[in-house]
Amino acid sequence: MKTVLIVEDEKMIRQGIRAMIQRSGVPVEVIMECGNGEMALDILRSQKVDVMFTDIRMPKMTGLELVQRMQELDEKPLIVAVSGYADFSYAVEMLRMGAREYLLKPVEREKLWDILRKLEQEISESRESSRTNKRLGRQQLKYLMLNERITEEEIHTMQTEYESEFDLHAYQVCVLNPKDVETTQEQPYIYLHNIEGDDVYLVTEKNTPLLLKNELAREYAGVSLLHSGIRELRTAYREAVDARRRAFCVGRMPVYAKEPEKHVPADFAEQGKRLTGADMKLQRVQLIGTDKTEELVKAWNGLFHAVRNEWIMPSDFVSVMDDFFKEAQKTYRNVWTEEQENAKRLKAYYAYPALAVWQAEFMEWLLKLHEQINSRFDSNKNQQKIKQAIAYIQDHFDKDLNMAVVSNHISMNYSLFSYLFKEYTGSNFVNYLKGIRMEEAKRLLEETDLRIIDISAKIGYDNEKHFMKIFKASCGVSPSEYRKNVQNAEFSRGGGKKD
């Protein structure tokens, strides 16, 4: 059990009961004490208590009055009445009102231990039963959200069995991409994993801001309107799904249901229709494998720009992409390798947090397909360009260098350069540049007496601390330690004699 509350006006008796509980062998996380019923009621209103030992005769509020007042609470502890012989009739009354056990003063250690073990078993069985009911209840909630033709009888059964189990008096539904969240502890929400490719949270109105601030912070979630009862759950779910689709496309955290749609000028709306039309669909397929890489990238970026600005609706975006994958596989079936089967993952659009994340992976996949087709005709030319890029990096690694500078130098599209560079070198640009710089840093540490700050500047880092951090992550030791190790090794080879 987690929490035990001892309500007794005599301090020595409270401390004696506490000591007995601590020595009982029953694990209790928190033991609290208070001296009267009023204080106990305040505690019970503010937090959950598993077991309460309460005296009967106390100032301000008796144990009997406390048990009577407790009936208004949603969560009530298991009660053990503690009484003297003269108050035994009151203890019997408390048993009638729901107390599980009673102890006569002076409290006997063995009897208290027996009661604790009995209550611990009851609590464990109750929690396991509750977990089972909640698991079954979650399955029923999923069924309700996904079933368009649920019967009135089924709704009534769910209301009877589960509406009290889950707090659904005033709630909202939040939907986002699946996360594989571990929820081993009790949470102030209902979490349902991977419903139609989404994660779903059912959360009470008062806890929605807390959920969005904590678990769903920086998530592209969709949030429903406020609803009440199991009967409205499917409506709330569909609202949250629609909002989540919009959050994915526009890249906003979060999006609420029934937000006013963005006003799209007529000419932009017309452009959206053109981008989803048959001619543009065909053009985006046929540009693959040609020497018009820039035009291919521009065509796709135009589509994504239109989706982000809501010239194209989420459902139309999915339709366009489904058609593209189908047509591309048919058109390029001769080069549709196992690697292109990665498209299956890309078809799960909303498994990605936002369009920008999906777009980056899609463009990498697309340009790889484009290059595989195009390389049959132009592989030698591209290899020559990457060789030029590598020579440029080796000559200018000590400057402020990045991938945009190098790709511009050889007149190659940024995305295509990123893909081809990794294909040719086996490393991405950042790691390749870092490797060259680290090798030069080691050479300077071994062969010169230059200061660390000067070496940092010579290999292209204007921040000495940044250089030292990267060097240690790469080599396992700091620059100073590296130089010292080299010097010690040379000293050992020289027979212990320094020049």
Coordinates of C-alpha atoms in Angstrom, one line a residue:
M1 CA 0.0 0.0 0.0
K2 CA 1.2 3.5 -0.7
T3 CA -0.3 5.7 2.1
V4 CA -1.5 5.2 5.6
L5 CA -3.1 7.9 7.8
I6 CA -3.1 7.7 11.6
V7 CA -5.8 10.0 13.2
E8 CA -5.3 10.1 17.0
D9 CA -5.2 13.0 19.4
E10 CA -2.7 11.4 21.8
K11 CA 0.8 11.7 20.4
M12 CA 2.3 8.7 22.2
I13 CA -0.5 6.4 20.7
R14 CA 0.1 7.8 17.2
Q15 CA 3.8 7.1 17.4
G16 CA 3.2 3.6 18.8
I17 CA 0.9 2.7 15.9
R18 CA 3.4 4.2 13.4
A19 CA 6.2 2.0 14.9
M20 CA 4.0 -1.1 14.7
I21 CA 3.2 -0.4 11.0
Q22 CA 6.9 0.2 10.2
R23 CA 7.7 -3.2 11.7
S24 CA 4.8 -5.1 10.2
G25 CA 6.6 -6.3 7.1
V26 CA 3.8 -4.8 5.0
P27 CA 5.4 -2.2 2.6
V28 CA 4.0 1.3 3.2
E29 CA 5.5 4.2 1.2
V30 CA 4.1 7.1 3.3
I31 CA 2.7 7.2 6.9
M32 CA 1.0 10.4 7.9
E33 CA -0.3 11.5 11.3
C34 CA -2.8 14.1 12.5
G35 CA -4.5 14.9 15.8
N36 CA -8.2 15.3 15.0
G37 CA -10.9 14.6 12.4
E38 CA -10.9 18.1 10.8
M39 CA -7.3 17.8 9.9
A40 CA -7.8 14.2 8.6
L41 CA -10.7 15.4 6.4
D42 CA -8.5 18.1 4.9
I43 CA -5.8 15.5 4.1
L44 CA -8.4 13.1 2.5
R45 CA -9.7 15.9 0.3
S46 CA -6.3 16.8 -1.0
Q47 CA -4.8 13.3 -1.6
K48 CA -5.5 9.6 -1.9
V49 CA -5.0 7.5 1.3
D50 CA -5.2 3.7 1.2
V51 CA -5.8 2.9 4.9
M52 CA -6.8 5.2 7.8
F53 CA -6.5 4.2 11.5
T54 CA -8.8 6.6 13.4
D55 CA -9.6 7.0 17.1
I56 CA -13.2 7.6 18.0
R57 CA -13.1 10.2 20.8
M58 CA -11.2 13.3 19.5
P59 CA -11.5 17.0 19.8
K60 CA -13.1 19.2 17.1
M61 CA -14.4 16.1 15.1
T62 CA -14.9 12.6 16.4
G63 CA -14.0 9.5 14.4
L64 CA -17.7 8.8 13.8
E65 CA -18.3 12.3 12.4
L66 CA -15.2 11.9 10.3
V67 CA -16.4 8.7 8.7
Q68 CA -19.8 10.3 8.1
R69 CA -18.2 13.3 6.4
M70 CA -16.0 11.0 4.3
Q71 CA -19.0 9.7 2.4
E72 CA -18.9 12.8 0.2
L73 CA -15.4 12.0 -1.1
D74 CA -14.9 10.2 -4.4
E75 CA -12.0 8.2 -3.1
K76 CA -12.3 6.8 0.4
P77 CA -9.6 4.9 2.4
L78 CA -10.1 1.5 4.1
I79 CA -10.9 2.4 7.7
V80 CA -9.7 0.7 10.9
A81 CA -11.5 2.0 14.0
V82 CA -9.4 2.4 17.2
S83 CA -11.4 2.5 20.4
G84 CA -11.3 1.9 24.1
Y85 CA -13.7 -0.6 25.7
A86 CA -16.1 2.2 26.7
D87 CA -16.5 3.3 23.1
F88 CA -17.0 -0.2 21.6
S89 CA -20.6 0.6 20.6
Y90 CA -19.3 3.5 18.5
A91 CA -16.8 1.2 16.8
V92 CA -19.7 -1.1 15.9
E93 CA -21.5 1.9 14.4
M94 CA -18.4 2.7 12.3
L95 CA -18.3 -0.9 11.1
R96 CA -21.9 -0.5 9.9
M97 CA -20.8 2.7 8.0
G98 CA -18.0 0.9 6.1
A99 CA -15.0 0.5 8.5
R100 CA -13.2 -2.8 7.6
E101 CA -11.7 -3.6 11.1
Y102 CA -11.5 -2.3 14.6
L103 CA -8.7 -2.4 17.3
L104 CA -9.2 -2.0 21.0
K105 CA -6.8 0.0 23.1
P106 CA -4.2 -0.7 24.1
V107 CA -3.4 -1.8 20.5
E108 CA -1.9 -5.2 20.3
R109 CA 1.0 -5.5 17.8
E110 CA 0.0 -8.9 16.4
K111 CA -3.6 -7.9 15.7
L112 CA -2.5 -4.7 14.0
W113 CA -0.1 -6.7 11.8
D114 CA -2.9 -9.2 10.9
I115 CA -5.2 -6.4 9.9
L116 CA -2.5 -4.7 7.8
R117 CA -1.7 -7.9 5.9
K118 CA -5.4 -8.5 5.3
L119 CA -6.0 -5.0 4.0
E120 CA -2.8 -5.1 1.8
Q121 CA -4.2 -8.2 0.1
E122 CA -7.6 -6.5 -0.4
I123 CA -6.0 -3.5 -1.9
S124 CA -3.8 -5.6 -4.2
E125 CA -6.8 -7.6 -5.4
S126 CA -8.8 -4.4 -5.9
R127 CA -6.0 -2.8 -7.9
E128 CA -5.6 -5.9 -10.1
S129 CA -9.3 -6.1 -10.7
S130 CA -9.3 -2.4 -11.6
R131 CA -6.4 -2.8 -14.0
T132 CA -8.3 -5.7 -15.7
N133 CA -11.5 -3.7 -15.9
K134 CA -9.6 -0.8 -17.4
R135 CA -7.9 -3.0 -20.0
L136 CA -11.2 -4.3 -21.1
G137 CA -12.7 -0.8 -20.9
R138 CA -9.9 0.5 -23.2
Q139 CA -10.7 -2.2 -25.8
Q140 CA -14.4 -1.1 -25.6
L141 CA -13.4 2.5 -26.0
K142 CA -11.4 1.7 -29.1
Y143 CA -14.3 -0.3 -30.5
L144 CA -16.6 2.7 -30.0
M145 CA -14.2 5.2 -31.6
L146 CA -13.7 3.0 -34.7
N147 CA -17.2 1.6 -35.2
E148 CA -19.6 3.8 -37.2
R149 CA -22.6 1.5 -36.7
I150 CA -22.5 0.8 -33.0
T151 CA -25.9 0.0 -31.6
E152 CA -27.9 1.8 -28.9
E153 CA -27.7 -1.4 -26.7
E154 CA -23.9 -1.5 -27.0
I155 CA -23.7 2.2 -26.0
H156 CA -25.9 1.6 -23.0
T157 CA -23.8 -1.4 -21.9
M158 CA -20.6 0.6 -22.1
Q159 CA -22.2 3.4 -20.1
T160 CA -23.3 1.0 -17.4
E161 CA -20.0 -0.8 -17.1
Y162 CA -17.3 1.8 -17.9
E163 CA -18.5 5.3 -17.5
S164 CA -17.8 5.3 -13.8
E165 CA -14.5 3.5 -14.3
F166 CA -13.3 6.3 -16.6
D167 CA -13.9 10.0 -15.8
L168 CA -15.7 11.0 -19.0
H169 CA -18.0 13.8 -17.6
A170 CA -16.2 16.6 -19.3
Y171 CA -13.2 15.5 -21.5
Q172 CA -11.3 16.2 -24.6
V173 CA -9.6 13.8 -27.0
C174 CA -6.0 14.4 -28.2
V175 CA -4.5 12.6 -31.2
L176 CA -0.8 12.5 -32.4
N177 CA 1.6 10.2 -34.1
P178 CA 2.4 6.9 -32.3
K179 CA 5.1 7.1 -29.6
D180 CA 5.2 3.7 -27.8
V181 CA 4.7 5.5 -24.5
E182 CA 5.2 3.5 -21.3
T183 CA 2.4 4.2 -18.8
T184 CA 3.1 1.9 -15.9
Q185 CA 2.0 4.5 -13.3
E186 CA -1.4 5.9 -12.7
Q187 CA -1.9 8.9 -15.0
P188 CA -4.6 11.6 -15.1
Y189 CA -5.7 10.5 -18.6
I190 CA -6.5 7.5 -20.6
Y191 CA -3.8 6.5 -23.1
L192 CA -4.7 4.3 -26.2
H193 CA -1.8 3.3 -28.4
N194 CA -1.9 3.1 -32.2
I195 CA -5.5 3.5 -33.1
E196 CA -5.5 3.7 -37.0
G197 CA -1.9 4.7 -36.8
D198 CA -2.4 7.4 -34.1
D199 CA -1.9 7.6 -30.4
V200 CA -5.0 8.8 -28.5
Y201 CA -5.4 10.5 -25.1
L202 CA -8.7 11.0 -23.3
V203 CA -8.2 13.7 -20.7
T204 CA -10.5 15.6 -18.4
E205 CA -11.0 19.3 -19.1
K206 CA -9.0 20.4 -16.1
N207 CA -6.1 18.2 -17.0
T208 CA -5.9 19.0 -20.7
P209 CA -3.5 22.1 -20.2
L210 CA -1.3 19.9 -18.0
L211 CA -1.1 17.1 -20.7
L212 CA -0.3 19.6 -23.4
K213 CA 2.4 21.2 -21.3
N214 CA 4.0 17.9 -20.3
E215 CA 3.5 14.7 -22.3
L216 CA 2.4 16.5 -25.4
A217 CA 4.7 19.5 -25.3
R218 CA 6.2 20.2 -28.7
E219 CA 3.9 17.6 -30.4
Y220 CA 1.8 18.2 -33.5
A221 CA -1.4 17.1 -31.8
G222 CA -5.0 17.5 -32.7
V223 CA -7.4 18.4 -29.8
S224 CA -11.2 17.9 -29.9
L225 CA -13.9 20.1 -28.5
L226 CA -15.2 19.5 -25.0
H227 CA -17.5 16.5 -24.7
S228 CA -19.3 14.5 -22.1
G229 CA -20.1 10.8 -21.8
I230 CA -19.3 7.7 -23.7
R231 CA -22.0 8.5 -26.3
E232 CA -20.0 11.4 -27.6
L233 CA -16.7 9.7 -27.8
R234 CA -16.6 8.8 -31.5
T235 CA -17.5 12.4 -32.4
A236 CA -14.7 13.7 -30.2
Y237 CA -12.3 11.2 -31.7
R238 CA -13.1 12.2 -35.3
E239 CA -12.7 15.9 -34.4
A240 CA -9.3 15.2 -32.9
V241 CA -8.2 13.2 -35.9
D242 CA -9.2 15.9 -38.3
A243 CA -7.3 18.5 -36.2
R244 CA -4.3 16.2 -36.0
R245 CA -4.2 15.9 -39.8
R246 CA -4.3 19.7 -40.1
A247 CA -1.5 20.0 -37.4
F248 CA 0.6 17.6 -39.5
C249 CA 0.2 19.6 -42.7
V250 CA 0.6 23.1 -41.4
G251 CA 3.2 22.2 -38.8
R252 CA 1.6 23.8 -35.8
M253 CA 1.5 22.6 -32.1
P254 CA -1.3 21.9 -31.3
V255 CA -4.4 22.4 -33.6
Y256 CA -7.9 22.5 -32.0
A257 CA -11.0 21.2 -33.6
K258 CA -13.3 23.6 -35.3
E259 CA -10.7 26.3 -35.6
P260 CA -11.7 28.7 -38.4
E261 CA -10.2 27.6 -41.7
K262 CA -7.5 29.7 -43.2
H263 CA -8.7 32.1 -45.8
V264 CA -7.2 31.1 -49.1
P265 CA -7.3 33.7 -52.0
A266 CA -9.0 32.4 -55.1
D267 CA -5.8 32.3 -57.2
F268 CA -4.0 30.3 -54.6
A269 CA -6.9 27.9 -54.3
E270 CA -6.9 27.5 -58.1
Q271 CA -3.1 26.8 -57.9
G272 CA -3.8 24.1 -55.3
K273 CA -6.3 22.5 -57.7
R274 CA -3.8 22.6 -60.5
L275 CA -1.1 20.9 -58.3
T276 CA -3.4 18.0 -57.6
G277 CA -4.6 17.7 -61.1
A278 CA -3.8 14.9 -63.6
D279 CA -1.2 16.9 -65.6
M280 CA 1.0 17.8 -62.5
K281 CA 0.6 14.3 -61.1
L282 CA 2.0 12.9 -64.4
Q283 CA 4.8 15.5 -64.6
R284 CA 6.1 14.7 -61.1
V285 CA 6.4 11.0 -62.1
Q286 CA 8.0 11.7 -65.5
L287 CA 10.6 14.1 -64.2
I288 CA 12.2 11.2 -62.3
G289 CA 15.4 9.9 -63.9
T290 CA 15.8 12.9 -66.3
D291 CA 18.6 15.5 -66.2
K292 CA 16.0 18.0 -64.8
T293 CA 16.8 17.5 -61.2
E294 CA 16.2 21.1 -60.3
E295 CA 12.8 21.0 -61.9
L296 CA 11.9 17.8 -60.1
V297 CA 12.8 19.2 -56.7
K298 CA 11.0 22.5 -57.5
A299 CA 7.8 20.6 -58.6
W300 CA 7.7 18.7 -55.3
N301 CA 8.6 21.7 -53.1
G302 CA 5.7 23.5 -54.8
L303 CA 3.3 20.8 -53.8
F304 CA 4.5 20.7 -50.2
H305 CA 4.4 24.5 -50.0
A306 CA 0.7 24.4 -51.1
V307 CA -0.1 21.7 -48.5
R308 CA 1.5 23.7 -45.6
N309 CA -0.4 26.9 -46.6
E310 CA -3.7 24.9 -46.9
W311 CA -4.2 25.5 -50.6
I312 CA -4.4 21.7 -50.6
M313 CA -6.4 19.8 -47.9
P314 CA -4.9 16.9 -45.9
S315 CA -7.2 14.3 -47.6
D316 CA -6.2 15.6 -51.1
F317 CA -2.5 15.4 -50.1
V318 CA -2.9 11.8 -49.1
S319 CA -4.8 11.0 -52.4
V320 CA -2.1 12.7 -54.5
M321 CA 0.7 10.7 -52.7
D322 CA -1.1 7.4 -52.9
D323 CA -1.6 8.0 -56.7
F324 CA 2.1 8.9 -57.0
F325 CA 3.5 5.8 -55.3
K326 CA 1.2 3.6 -57.4
E327 CA 2.1 5.2 -60.7
A328 CA 5.9 5.4 -59.9
Q329 CA 6.1 1.8 -59.1
K330 CA 4.3 0.9 -62.3
T331 CA 6.4 3.3 -64.5
Y332 CA 9.8 2.3 -63.0
R333 CA 9.1 -1.3 -62.1
N334 CA 12.4 -2.4 -63.7
V335 CA 14.4 -0.4 -61.2
W336 CA 12.0 -0.7 -58.3
T337 CA 14.5 -2.5 -56.0
E338 CA 14.0 -3.8 -52.5
E339 CA 15.3 -0.4 -51.3
Q340 CA 12.4 1.4 -53.0
E341 CA 10.1 -0.7 -50.9
N342 CA 10.8 1.8 -48.2
A343 CA 8.0 3.6 -49.8
K344 CA 5.7 1.4 -47.7
R345 CA 6.9 3.2 -44.6
L346 CA 6.4 6.6 -46.3
K347 CA 2.8 5.7 -47.1
A348 CA 2.1 5.8 -43.3
Y349 CA 2.0 9.6 -43.6
Y350 CA 0.7 10.4 -40.1
A351 CA 3.1 8.1 -38.4
Y352 CA 5.5 11.1 -38.8
P353 CA 5.1 14.1 -36.5
A354 CA 4.8 16.7 -39.2
L355 CA 4.9 17.2 -42.9
A356 CA 8.4 18.7 -42.7
V357 CA 9.8 15.5 -41.2
W358 CA 8.0 13.3 -43.7
Q359 CA 9.1 15.6 -46.6
A360 CA 12.8 15.3 -45.7
E361 CA 12.6 11.4 -45.7
F362 CA 10.5 11.4 -48.9
M363 CA 12.9 13.7 -50.8
E364 CA 15.9 11.5 -49.8
W365 CA 14.0 8.4 -51.0
L366 CA 12.9 10.2 -54.2
L367 CA 16.3 11.5 -55.1
K368 CA 17.8 8.1 -54.5
L369 CA 15.3 6.6 -57.0
H370 CA 16.0 9.5 -59.4
E371 CA 19.7 8.9 -59.1
Q372 CA 19.5 5.2 -59.6
I373 CA 17.6 5.8 -62.9
N374 CA 19.7 8.8 -63.9
S375 CA 23.0 7.2 -63.0
R376 CA 22.7 4.8 -66.0
F377 CA 23.4 7.8 -68.2
D378 CA 25.2 10.3 -66.0
S379 CA 27.1 8.4 -63.2
N380 CA 30.6 9.4 -64.4
K381 CA 29.6 13.1 -64.5
N382 CA 28.3 13.1 -60.9
Q383 CA 31.4 11.2 -59.6
Q384 CA 33.6 13.9 -61.1
K385 CA 31.6 16.6 -59.4
I386 CA 31.8 14.8 -56.0
K387 CA 35.6 14.5 -56.5
Q388 CA 35.7 18.2 -57.1
A389 CA 33.7 18.8 -53.9
I390 CA 36.1 16.6 -51.9
A391 CA 39.2 18.5 -53.3
Y392 CA 37.5 21.8 -52.4
I393 CA 36.8 20.6 -48.9
Q394 CA 40.4 19.5 -48.5
D395 CA 41.7 22.9 -49.7
H396 CA 39.2 24.9 -47.6
F397 CA 38.5 22.9 -44.4
D398 CA 40.1 25.7 -42.4
K399 CA 37.4 28.1 -43.5
D400 CA 33.8 28.6 -42.5
L401 CA 32.5 25.7 -44.6
N402 CA 29.1 24.1 -44.9
M403 CA 27.3 21.9 -47.4
A404 CA 25.5 24.8 -49.1
V405 CA 28.8 26.4 -49.9
V406 CA 30.3 23.2 -51.4
S407 CA 27.2 22.2 -53.4
N408 CA 27.0 25.8 -54.8
H409 CA 30.7 25.6 -55.8
I410 CA 30.1 22.5 -57.9
S411 CA 26.7 23.7 -59.1
M412 CA 24.7 20.8 -57.8
N413 CA 21.3 20.8 -56.1
Y414 CA 21.7 20.7 -52.3
S415 CA 19.5 17.6 -51.7
L416 CA 21.1 15.7 -54.5
F417 CA 24.6 16.6 -53.4
S418 CA 23.8 15.4 -49.8
Y419 CA 22.7 12.0 -51.2
L420 CA 25.5 11.6 -53.7
F421 CA 28.2 12.7 -51.2
K422 CA 27.1 10.1 -48.7
E423 CA 26.9 7.5 -51.5
Y424 CA 30.5 8.3 -52.6
T425 CA 32.2 8.8 -49.3
G426 CA 30.2 6.5 -47.0
S427 CA 29.8 9.5 -44.6
N428 CA 27.6 12.5 -44.4
F429 CA 29.1 15.9 -45.0
V430 CA 29.3 17.1 -41.4
N431 CA 31.2 13.9 -40.2
Y432 CA 33.5 13.9 -43.3
L433 CA 34.5 17.5 -42.7
K434 CA 35.0 16.9 -39.0
G435 CA 37.2 13.9 -39.8
I436 CA 39.5 16.0 -42.0
R437 CA 39.7 18.7 -39.3
M438 CA 40.5 16.2 -36.5
E439 CA 43.3 14.5 -38.5
E440 CA 44.9 17.9 -39.1
A441 CA 44.5 18.8 -35.4
K442 CA 46.3 15.6 -34.4
R443 CA 49.1 16.4 -36.9
L444 CA 49.5 19.9 -35.5
L445 CA 49.5 18.6 -31.9
E446 CA 52.1 16.0 -32.7
E447 CA 54.4 18.1 -34.9
T448 CA 54.1 21.7 -33.6
D449 CA 54.1 23.6 -30.3
L450 CA 51.1 25.7 -31.4
R451 CA 48.7 26.6 -28.6
I452 CA 45.3 24.9 -28.6
I453 CA 43.5 28.1 -29.4
D454 CA 45.8 28.6 -32.5
I455 CA 45.2 25.0 -33.7
S456 CA 41.5 25.5 -33.3
A457 CA 41.6 28.6 -35.6
K458 CA 43.9 26.8 -38.1
I459 CA 41.4 24.0 -38.7
G460 CA 38.3 26.2 -39.0
Y461 CA 36.9 26.5 -35.5
D462 CA 36.6 30.1 -34.2
N463 CA 35.5 28.8 -30.7
E464 CA 38.3 27.0 -28.8
K465 CA 35.8 25.3 -26.3
H466 CA 33.8 24.0 -29.2
F467 CA 36.9 22.5 -30.8
M468 CA 38.0 20.9 -27.5
K469 CA 34.6 19.4 -27.0
I470 CA 34.5 17.9 -30.6
F471 CA 38.1 16.7 -30.3
K472 CA 37.4 14.8 -27.0
A473 CA 34.2 13.3 -28.4
S474 CA 36.2 12.1 -31.5
C475 CA 39.5 11.0 -30.0
G476 CA 38.5 10.2 -26.4
V477 CA 40.9 12.6 -24.8
S478 CA 41.3 16.4 -24.8
P479 CA 43.8 18.0 -27.2
S480 CA 46.3 18.7 -24.3
E481 CA 46.0 15.0 -23.1
Y482 CA 46.6 13.8 -26.7
R483 CA 49.7 15.9 -27.1
K484 CA 51.0 14.7 -23.7
N485 CA 50.4 11.1 -24.6
V486 CA 52.3 11.5 -27.9
Q487 CA 55.2 13.1 -26.1
N488 CA 55.3 10.4 -23.5
A489 CA 55.3 7.7 -26.3
E490 CA 58.2 9.4 -28.0
F491 CA 60.1 9.7 -24.8
S492 CA 59.6 5.9 -24.2
R493 CA 60.9 5.0 -27.6
G494 CA 64.0 7.2 -27.1
G495 CA 65.0 5.1 -24.1
G496 CA 63.9 7.6 -21.5
K497 CA 66.1 10.4 -22.9
K498 CA 64.7 13.7 -24.0
D499 CA 66.5 15.6 -26.7

